[in-house]
Short mmCIF file of C-alpha atoms in Angstrom, two decimals:
data_model
loop_
_atom_site.label_atom_id
_atom_site.label_comp_id
_atom_site.label_asym_id
_atom_site.label_seq_id
_atom_site.Cartn_x
_atom_site.Cartn_y
_atom_site.Cartn_z
CA MET A 161 0.00 0.00 0.00
CA GLN A 162 2.83 2.38 0.89
CA GLY A 163 4.56 1.61 -2.41
CA THR A 164 1.37 2.41 -4.31
CA MET A 165 1.02 5.74 -2.50
CA GLU A 166 4.65 6.63 -3.21
CA ALA A 167 4.17 5.83 -6.91
CA ALA A 168 1.02 8.00 -7.01
CA VAL A 169 2.82 10.92 -5.35
CA ARG A 170 5.75 10.53 -7.76
CA ARG A 171 3.44 10.60 -10.77
CA LEU A 172 1.64 13.65 -9.39
CA GLY A 173 4.99 15.33 -8.89
CA THR A 174 6.00 14.84 -12.52
CA LEU A 175 2.89 16.83 -13.50
CA PHE A 176 4.50 19.94 -11.98
CA TYR A 177 8.18 19.01 -12.58
CA LEU A 178 8.52 18.43 -8.81
CA VAL A 179 10.98 15.56 -9.05
CA GLU A 180 14.20 14.54 -7.33
CA PRO A 181 17.27 14.85 -9.59
CA ASN A 182 18.63 11.50 -8.37
CA ALA A 183 15.33 9.78 -9.20
CA THR A 184 15.23 11.23 -12.72
CA THR A 185 18.88 10.63 -13.69
CA PHE A 186 19.72 7.60 -15.85
CA GLN A 187 22.76 6.15 -17.53
CA HIS A 188 20.97 4.38 -20.39
CA ALA A 189 18.05 5.54 -22.56
CA GLU A 190 16.08 2.32 -21.99
CA GLU A 191 16.05 3.06 -18.25
CA VAL A 192 14.13 6.33 -18.70
CA PRO A 193 10.48 5.78 -17.73
CA ASN A 194 7.69 6.62 -20.16
CA TYR A 195 6.62 9.63 -18.10
CA ILE A 196 3.88 10.55 -20.55
CA ASN A 197 2.24 7.12 -20.46
CA GLU A 198 2.69 6.95 -16.66
CA ALA A 199 0.90 10.29 -16.32
CA LEU A 200 -2.19 9.19 -18.30
CA PRO A 201 -4.10 8.01 -15.17
CA VAL A 202 -3.31 11.34 -13.48
CA PHE A 203 -4.39 13.20 -16.60
CA THR A 204 -7.67 11.28 -16.63
CA VAL A 205 -8.43 12.05 -12.98
CA PHE A 206 -7.73 15.76 -13.44
CA MET A 207 -9.83 15.92 -16.62
CA VAL A 208 -12.79 14.38 -14.80
CA LEU A 209 -12.33 16.80 -11.87
CA GLU A 210 -12.19 19.72 -14.30
CA VAL A 211 -15.45 18.69 -15.97
CA VAL A 212 -17.12 18.45 -12.55
CA MET A 213 -15.78 21.84 -11.45
CA ARG A 214 -16.88 23.51 -14.67
CA TRP A 215 -20.32 21.92 -14.28
CA LEU A 216 -20.55 23.30 -10.74
CA LEU A 217 -19.55 26.72 -12.08
CA GLY A 218 -22.38 26.53 -14.62
CA GLU A 219 -20.11 25.89 -17.61
CA ARG A 220 -20.73 23.07 -20.07
CA GLU A 221 -18.12 21.20 -22.04
CA THR A 222 -18.60 20.42 -25.73
CA ILE A 223 -18.21 16.65 -25.57
CA SER A 224 -17.46 16.37 -29.30
CA ASP A 225 -14.52 18.74 -28.89
CA VAL A 226 -13.15 16.72 -25.96
CA VAL A 227 -13.46 13.42 -27.88
CA SER A 228 -11.71 14.98 -30.88
CA GLY A 229 -8.89 16.26 -28.67
CA LEU A 230 -8.41 12.93 -26.90
CA SER A 231 -8.39 11.16 -30.28
CA SER A 232 -5.52 13.38 -31.40
CA GLY A 233 -3.68 12.48 -28.19
CA ILE A 234 -4.12 8.77 -28.88
CA LEU A 235 -2.78 9.22 -32.42
CA PHE A 236 0.22 11.19 -31.14
CA GLU A 237 1.15 8.65 -28.49
CA SER A 238 0.82 5.74 -30.96
CA VAL A 239 3.18 7.37 -33.46
CA ARG A 240 5.51 8.62 -30.71
CA VAL A 241 6.11 5.07 -29.51
CA LEU A 242 6.49 3.67 -33.03
CA MET A 243 9.07 6.36 -33.84
CA SER A 244 10.85 6.20 -30.47
CA GLY A 245 14.01 4.58 -31.85
CA THR A 246 14.48 6.88 -34.83
CA VAL A 247 15.99 9.81 -32.90
CA LEU A 248 18.60 7.83 -30.98
CA VAL A 249 21.05 6.97 -33.76
CA GLY A 250 21.63 10.53 -35.00
CA TYR A 251 21.97 11.97 -31.51
CA GLU A 252 24.52 9.36 -30.41
CA TRP A 253 26.52 9.93 -33.60
CA LEU A 254 26.73 13.68 -32.89
CA TYR A 255 27.47 13.01 -29.22
CA GLN A 256 30.82 11.53 -30.26
CA TYR A 257 31.93 15.04 -31.28
CA ARG A 258 30.77 16.79 -28.10
CA ILE A 259 32.60 19.92 -26.94
CA PHE A 260 32.04 19.26 -23.23
CA ASP A 261 32.01 15.96 -21.36
CA LEU A 262 29.22 16.19 -18.79
CA PRO A 263 28.95 13.20 -16.41
CA TRP A 264 25.56 11.52 -16.67
CA ASN A 265 25.12 11.19 -12.87
CA SER A 266 26.05 14.73 -11.84
CA LEU A 267 23.62 17.21 -10.26
CA TYR A 268 24.97 20.07 -12.36
CA THR A 269 24.38 17.98 -15.51
CA TRP A 270 20.76 17.58 -14.39
CA LEU A 271 20.41 21.34 -13.79
CA ILE A 272 22.14 22.32 -17.05
CA THR A 273 19.92 19.94 -19.01
CA PHE A 274 16.80 21.29 -17.29
CA VAL A 275 17.66 24.88 -18.28
CA LEU A 276 18.86 24.03 -21.80
CA VAL A 277 15.83 21.87 -22.60
CA ASP A 278 13.50 24.63 -21.43
CA PHE A 279 15.45 27.25 -23.40
CA TRP A 280 15.50 25.09 -26.51
CA THR A 281 11.79 24.32 -26.10
CA TYR A 282 11.02 28.05 -26.10
CA TRP A 283 12.76 28.54 -29.46
CA ILE A 284 11.36 25.36 -31.00
CA HIS A 285 7.88 26.41 -29.90
CA ARG A 286 8.43 29.88 -31.32
CA ALA A 287 9.62 28.42 -34.62
CA ASN A 288 6.43 26.33 -34.69
CA HIS A 289 4.48 29.59 -34.80
CA GLU A 290 6.78 31.68 -36.98
CA ILE A 291 7.53 29.25 -39.84
CA ASN A 292 4.45 28.39 -41.85
CA ILE A 293 5.39 24.84 -42.83
CA ILE A 294 6.15 23.98 -39.19
CA TRP A 295 2.94 25.75 -38.11
CA ALA A 296 1.20 23.17 -40.33
CA VAL A 297 2.44 20.59 -37.80
CA HIS A 298 1.71 22.59 -34.64
CA GLN A 299 -1.64 24.21 -35.49
CA ILE A 300 -3.61 21.17 -34.29
CA HIS A 301 -2.64 22.07 -30.72
CA HIS A 302 -4.51 25.38 -31.11
CA LEU A 303 -7.64 24.03 -32.79
CA SER A 304 -9.85 23.63 -29.74
CA GLU A 305 -12.40 26.41 -29.24
CA ASN A 306 -12.85 25.20 -25.66
CA TYR A 307 -9.81 25.66 -23.45
CA ASN A 308 -9.62 22.65 -21.15
CA LEU A 309 -7.18 19.96 -20.07
CA SER A 310 -7.97 17.82 -23.11
CA THR A 311 -6.50 20.67 -25.20
CA GLY A 312 -3.09 19.72 -23.82
CA LEU A 313 -3.42 16.31 -25.50
CA ARG A 314 -4.03 17.76 -28.97
CA LEU A 315 -0.65 17.03 -30.52
CA SER A 316 0.53 16.38 -34.04
CA ILE A 317 1.67 12.93 -35.11
CA PHE A 318 4.61 14.71 -36.80
CA GLN A 319 5.62 16.62 -33.68
CA LYS A 320 8.17 14.15 -32.34
CA THR A 321 9.97 13.91 -35.68
CA ILE A 322 10.07 17.68 -36.22
CA ASN A 323 10.60 18.96 -32.69
CA PHE A 324 12.85 16.34 -31.13
CA ASN A 325 15.33 16.49 -33.97
CA CYS A 326 15.78 20.19 -33.17
CA TYR A 327 17.45 19.18 -29.89
CA TYR A 328 20.37 17.56 -31.74
CA PRO A 329 22.77 20.50 -31.11
CA MET A 330 22.60 19.59 -27.41
CA ALA A 331 24.58 16.48 -28.28
CA LEU A 332 27.50 18.72 -29.25
CA LEU A 333 27.20 20.45 -25.87
CA GLY A 334 27.70 17.10 -24.15
CA ILE A 335 24.16 16.50 -22.86
CA PRO A 336 23.76 12.71 -22.40
CA PHE A 337 20.83 11.35 -24.38
CA PRO A 338 19.07 9.77 -21.34
CA SER A 339 19.18 13.17 -19.59
CA LEU A 340 17.70 14.91 -22.64
CA LEU A 341 15.02 12.24 -22.98
CA ALA A 342 13.96 12.50 -19.32
CA HIS A 343 13.80 16.31 -19.27
CA ASN A 344 12.04 16.53 -22.63
CA SER A 345 9.32 14.18 -21.35
CA LEU A 346 8.98 15.97 -18.00
CA ASN A 347 8.79 19.32 -19.79
CA LEU A 348 5.96 18.03 -21.97
CA VAL A 349 4.09 16.52 -19.00
CA TYR A 350 4.36 19.84 -17.14
CA GLN A 351 2.49 21.61 -19.93
CA PHE A 352 -0.66 19.53 -19.35
CA TRP A 353 -1.91 21.48 -16.31
CA LEU A 354 -1.51 24.81 -18.11
CA HIS A 355 -4.56 24.10 -20.28
CA THR A 356 -7.46 25.09 -18.04
CA THR A 357 -9.66 28.07 -17.20
CA VAL A 358 -10.51 26.73 -13.74
CA ILE A 359 -7.29 28.08 -12.19
CA GLY A 360 -7.01 31.88 -12.08
CA LYS A 361 -3.91 34.04 -11.82
CA LEU A 362 -1.27 32.83 -9.36
CA GLY A 363 0.18 36.14 -8.17
CA PRO A 364 3.98 36.51 -8.33
CA LEU A 365 4.31 33.06 -9.93
CA GLU A 366 2.97 34.62 -13.15
CA TYR A 367 6.40 36.28 -13.57
CA VAL A 368 8.40 33.14 -12.79
CA ILE A 369 6.87 30.01 -14.34
CA GLY A 370 4.36 29.01 -16.97
CA THR A 371 0.86 29.08 -15.47
CA PRO A 372 -2.67 28.50 -16.82
CA SER A 373 -3.21 32.28 -17.04
CA PHE A 374 0.12 32.70 -18.86
CA HIS A 375 -0.72 29.93 -21.33
CA ARG A 376 -4.33 31.04 -21.91
CA VAL A 377 -2.93 34.11 -23.63
CA HIS A 378 -0.82 31.89 -25.89
CA HIS A 379 -3.93 30.00 -27.05
CA GLY A 380 -5.97 33.11 -27.77
CA ALA A 381 -7.02 34.06 -31.29
CA ASN A 382 -7.41 37.72 -30.27
CA ASN A 383 -4.89 39.97 -32.00
CA TRP A 384 -3.13 40.89 -28.74
CA CYS A 385 -2.61 37.17 -27.96
CA LEU A 386 -0.91 36.20 -31.22
CA ASP A 387 2.76 35.14 -31.05
CA LYS A 388 2.97 35.54 -27.26
CA ASN A 389 4.03 33.43 -24.23
CA TYR A 390 5.97 30.56 -25.81
CA ALA A 391 7.71 29.36 -22.63
CA SER A 392 6.74 26.10 -20.95
CA VAL A 393 8.31 25.96 -17.45
CA LEU A 394 10.38 29.15 -17.02
CA ALA A 395 8.61 32.39 -18.04
CA VAL A 396 11.93 34.24 -18.14
CA TRP A 397 12.49 33.42 -21.81
CA ASP A 398 9.45 35.47 -22.89
CA PHE A 399 10.66 38.43 -20.81
CA LEU A 400 14.15 38.19 -22.30
CA PHE A 401 13.01 37.91 -25.92
CA GLY A 402 10.06 40.30 -25.88
CA THR A 403 7.16 37.89 -26.24
CA TYR A 404 5.55 38.15 -22.78
CA GLU A 405 1.92 39.24 -22.49
CA MET A 406 -0.16 39.31 -19.30
CA GLU A 407 -3.74 38.01 -19.39
CA ARG A 408 -6.21 40.91 -19.49
CA ASP A 409 -9.00 41.03 -16.92
CA ASP A 410 -11.23 43.22 -19.11
CA THR A 411 -11.06 41.20 -22.33
CA GLU A 412 -12.43 37.70 -22.96
CA ILE A 413 -10.05 35.41 -24.79
CA VAL A 414 -11.39 33.64 -27.88
CA TYR A 415 -9.75 30.22 -28.23
CA GLY A 416 -8.95 28.40 -31.45
CA LEU A 417 -7.44 29.57 -34.74
CA THR A 418 -8.12 32.86 -36.46
CA GLN A 419 -9.58 30.80 -39.32
CA GLN A 420 -11.19 27.78 -37.69
CA PRO A 421 -11.75 24.56 -39.72
CA GLN A 422 -15.35 23.41 -39.36
CA THR A 423 -14.79 19.78 -38.44
CA HIS A 424 -14.02 17.50 -35.49
CA ASN A 425 -12.26 14.90 -37.67
CA ALA A 426 -8.97 14.09 -35.89
CA LEU A 427 -7.21 12.81 -39.03
CA TYR A 428 -8.20 15.88 -41.06
CA HIS A 429 -6.88 18.11 -38.27
CA GLN A 430 -3.49 16.42 -38.55
CA VAL A 431 -2.92 17.19 -42.21
CA TYR A 432 -5.31 19.83 -43.58
CA TYR A 433 -3.03 22.86 -43.08
CA PHE A 434 -0.31 21.37 -45.28
CA GLY A 435 -2.78 21.85 -48.13
CA GLU A 436 -3.27 25.47 -47.06
CA VAL A 437 0.50 26.07 -47.20
CA PHE A 438 0.71 24.46 -50.65
CA ARG A 439 -2.19 26.55 -52.00
CA LYS A 440 -0.69 29.75 -50.62
CA ALA A 441 2.70 28.98 -52.18
CA ARG A 442 1.09 28.21 -55.56
CA SER A 443 -0.84 31.48 -55.51
CA MET A 444 2.35 33.57 -55.47
CA SER A 445 3.63 35.22 -58.65
CA THR A 446 7.35 34.61 -57.99
CA TRP A 447 9.45 31.72 -56.69
CA LYS A 448 10.82 34.01 -54.00
CA ASP A 449 7.35 34.75 -52.67
CA SER A 450 6.41 31.06 -52.91
CA LEU A 451 9.35 30.20 -50.66
CA LYS A 452 8.36 32.98 -48.26
CA ALA A 453 4.83 31.54 -48.15
CA VAL A 454 6.37 28.29 -46.90
CA PHE A 455 9.09 29.57 -44.56
CA TYR A 456 7.78 32.93 -43.32
CA GLY A 457 5.03 33.34 -40.74
CA PRO A 458 1.47 32.06 -41.31
CA GLY A 459 0.22 35.68 -41.50
CA TRP A 460 2.78 36.81 -44.08
CA THR A 461 1.59 38.35 -47.35
CA PRO A 462 3.69 39.91 -50.15
CA GLY A 463 5.05 43.28 -49.07
CA SER A 464 4.52 42.68 -45.34
CA PRO A 465 7.10 41.91 -42.59
CA ARG A 466 8.23 38.31 -42.00
CA LEU A 467 5.40 37.56 -39.56
CA GLY A 468 2.80 39.56 -41.46
CA ASP A 469 1.14 42.92 -40.92
CA PRO A 470 -0.94 42.84 -37.68
CA ALA A 471 -3.20 45.54 -39.13
CA LYS A 472 -4.34 43.03 -41.78
CA PHE A 473 -5.03 40.14 -39.36
CA PRO A 474 -8.69 39.17 -38.78
CA VAL A 475 -10.14 40.97 -35.76
CA ILE A 476 -11.38 38.25 -33.40
CA THR A 477 -13.59 39.25 -30.49
CA ALA A 478 -15.89 37.38 -28.12
CA PRO A 479 -18.37 35.91 -28.45
CA ARG A 480 -17.48 33.88 -31.54
CA PRO A 481 -19.86 31.03 -32.51
CA LYS A 482 -18.30 27.63 -31.90
CA TYR A 483 -18.46 24.70 -34.28
CA ASP A 484 -20.86 22.22 -32.69
CA PRO A 485 -23.01 20.26 -35.17
CA LYS A 486 -26.08 18.73 -33.58
CA ILE A 487 -25.98 14.95 -33.82
CA PRO A 488 -28.20 12.40 -32.04
CA GLN A 489 -27.15 11.73 -28.46
CA TRP A 490 -26.78 8.01 -29.15
CA GLN A 491 -24.19 8.77 -31.87
CA LEU A 492 -22.28 11.01 -29.48
CA LEU A 493 -22.32 8.26 -26.85
CA TYR A 494 -21.29 5.69 -29.47
CA ALA A 495 -18.37 7.81 -30.71
CA THR A 496 -17.21 8.44 -27.15
CA SER A 497 -17.36 4.78 -26.15
CA HIS A 498 -15.50 3.62 -29.28
CA MET A 499 -12.83 6.26 -28.71
CA VAL A 500 -12.32 4.61 -25.29
CA VAL A 501 -12.20 1.15 -26.91
CA THR A 502 -9.59 2.43 -29.38
CA LEU A 503 -7.57 3.75 -26.44
CA LEU A 504 -7.68 0.25 -24.96
CA ILE A 505 -6.37 -1.21 -28.23
CA GLN A 506 -3.65 1.44 -28.29
CA GLN A 507 -2.54 0.41 -24.80
CA VAL A 508 -2.28 -3.16 -26.08
CA LEU A 509 -0.05 -1.82 -28.87
CA LEU A 510 2.20 -0.09 -26.34
CA ASN A 511 2.49 -3.21 -24.17
CA ARG A 512 3.38 -5.41 -27.15
CA PHE A 513 5.76 -2.94 -28.74
CA SER A 514 9.03 -4.56 -27.67
CA GLY A 515 8.15 -8.09 -28.77
CA ALA A 516 5.85 -7.58 -31.78
CA SER A 517 6.82 -7.68 -35.44
CA TRP A 518 6.71 -4.53 -37.54
CA VAL A 519 3.86 -6.03 -39.58
CA SER A 520 1.75 -6.47 -36.44
CA LEU A 521 2.63 -2.99 -35.19
CA LEU A 522 1.69 -1.38 -38.51
CA MET A 523 -1.59 -3.31 -38.60
CA PHE A 524 -2.41 -2.18 -35.06
CA GLY A 525 -1.41 1.39 -35.90
CA GLY A 526 -3.41 1.40 -39.13
CA PHE A 527 -6.51 0.17 -37.32
CA ILE A 528 -6.12 2.89 -34.66
CA PHE A 529 -5.83 5.60 -37.32
CA TYR A 530 -8.81 4.29 -39.29
CA SER A 531 -10.88 3.95 -36.12
CA LEU A 532 -10.31 7.48 -34.88
CA GLY A 533 -10.84 8.94 -38.34
CA VAL A 534 -14.25 7.27 -38.60
CA VAL A 535 -15.29 7.87 -34.97
CA THR A 536 -14.52 11.60 -35.11
CA ALA A 537 -16.22 11.88 -38.52
CA MET A 538 -19.40 10.76 -36.72
CA LEU A 539 -19.10 13.91 -34.57
CA ASP A 540 -19.52 15.94 -37.77
CA GLY A 541 -22.53 13.90 -38.88
CA SER A 542 -20.63 12.86 -42.04
CA TRP A 543 -22.84 10.70 -44.28
CA TRP A 544 -19.98 8.30 -45.12
CA ALA A 545 -19.12 7.52 -41.48
CA GLY A 546 -21.81 4.81 -41.21
CA PRO A 547 -20.64 2.63 -44.13
CA ALA A 548 -17.01 3.18 -43.08
CA GLU A 549 -17.88 2.03 -39.56
CA VAL A 550 -19.46 -1.17 -40.91
CA VAL A 551 -16.19 -1.90 -42.73
CA ARG A 552 -14.16 -1.14 -39.60
CA CYS A 553 -16.20 -3.41 -37.36
CA THR A 554 -16.22 -6.23 -39.93
CA VAL A 555 -12.42 -6.05 -40.28
CA TYR A 556 -12.02 -6.29 -36.50
CA ILE A 557 -14.39 -9.29 -36.24
CA PHE A 558 -12.62 -11.26 -38.96
CA ASN A 559 -9.18 -10.42 -37.61
CA ALA A 560 -10.22 -11.40 -34.07
CA ARG A 561 -11.00 -14.91 -35.25
CA SER A 562 -7.28 -15.55 -35.77
CA SER A 563 -5.59 -12.88 -33.66
CA LEU A 564 -7.10 -11.83 -30.34
CA ALA A 565 -6.48 -8.24 -29.30
CA THR A 566 -5.84 -8.46 -25.56
CA HIS A 567 -5.35 -12.22 -24.92
CA ILE A 568 -7.72 -11.83 -21.97
CA SER A 569 -10.50 -14.27 -22.84
CA ALA A 570 -13.42 -12.44 -21.23
CA LEU A 571 -12.34 -9.03 -22.55
CA ASP A 572 -11.76 -10.33 -26.08
CA THR A 573 -15.23 -11.90 -26.07
CA VAL A 574 -16.77 -8.58 -24.97
CA LEU A 575 -14.88 -6.73 -27.72
CA ILE A 576 -16.03 -9.17 -30.41
CA LEU A 577 -19.65 -8.84 -29.23
CA CYS A 578 -19.25 -5.05 -29.12
CA TYR A 579 -17.99 -4.86 -32.70
CA THR A 580 -20.60 -7.35 -33.93
CA PHE A 581 -23.42 -5.35 -32.36
CA SER A 582 -21.91 -2.13 -33.75
CA ALA A 583 -21.70 -3.57 -37.27
CA ILE A 584 -25.40 -4.52 -37.13
CA ILE A 585 -26.40 -1.06 -35.84
CA TRP A 586 -24.53 0.83 -38.53
CA THR A 587 -25.59 -1.52 -41.33
CA CYS A 588 -29.23 -0.86 -40.43
CA HIS A 589 -28.62 2.86 -39.96
CA SER A 590 -26.78 3.17 -43.30
CA LEU A 591 -29.53 1.34 -45.17
CA VAL A 592 -32.24 3.51 -43.61
CA HIS A 593 -30.21 6.66 -44.29
CA ARG A 594 -29.61 5.62 -47.90
CA TYR A 595 -33.29 4.92 -48.39
CA SER A 596 -34.21 8.36 -47.07
CA LEU A 597 -31.67 9.97 -49.41
CA LEU A 598 -33.18 8.16 -52.39
CA LYS A 599 -36.59 9.44 -51.39
CA THR A 600 -35.44 13.04 -51.02
CA ASP A 601 -32.86 12.75 -53.85
CA LYS A 602 -30.27 14.80 -52.00
CA LEU A 603 -27.24 14.45 -49.77
CA HIS A 604 -26.64 16.50 -46.64
#
């Protein structure tokens, strides 16, 4: 019992970067815990508490938005694990040519890595906002029009590949890879609690560390919020580099993008802005401007500064109508429950990662992607989601006959029954829907 309590306290501590250096120092990369996966139970508890608190305060969450955000988190974590080995080789190769030789088990190595990772994270985050093609990766994190803890889980499947590789220069500074890996994970976990409106301003701490109030400004679509407050743990970087902005008591923040895509589809969110970048580049009259459209800020236009002319940005003020298509409650419940089932399958993928073949991993990953694409399309009321769901459920049923998902007999039986029942429901629903379309001779 005492060991369980100690583990719970340790996991809670990682949420706020309150950790012991000795307990978070490792000699080998494989010894570094998966802090993000370990924090998932804590995340879940806090998300439930937040929903309850907002309900008591008279606020209502948009469930579709939460499901869409959690689906993006599941996609991110699946790809993050699959790509976990790709960053090691290059970093270790550069580490051979390090300028300094920092001992892996030294306290000052821990402190130097903490500061450098936070500093580097500031600039990587800033680049995510100031370079249009990288903004295409990061914009998904700013999509939610409801600012809540699930917003912190909205992450791009390309983020690990793009962002982590930017830490490679730290190898030349002599930062051991296990130290970088631990601090990078703890830094990311810390950012979870910043995504809430339940916690107000925290007095003098607003000038020292990243807080919910500090980060709310960063997520605002209001003109005065744009390109502000990039820091994660230490707020000092925004003061030093001129990007700090205090939350205003007299102005309501509008969350989301300045031009909000009207969909909850988690797969579309991951990739749609790449098309926007391509179209913008093609619309330019010169190659020079086409390159600027890709590598300058998202708000750049010909003749304007690198980050664009603020006078030409859309003026966003509250209240702004939120995207919330009305779908039957049973479909919302269905989409939510199958998002949870997909999370269960993803956890199976994580547990089997070390011993599974790449074919099995890719099949698991493909099914997760397909599942969340279809489930979140239901939140939009997309007409094609029903037939696609029939295909998804049928594929699972046939695959389960030869390859059980969890290898827990009772649970696998429940999953097979769940998918069978789901296939029947959506077959009937699709046929009825198709019949009604033939009668009205129109699609909606």
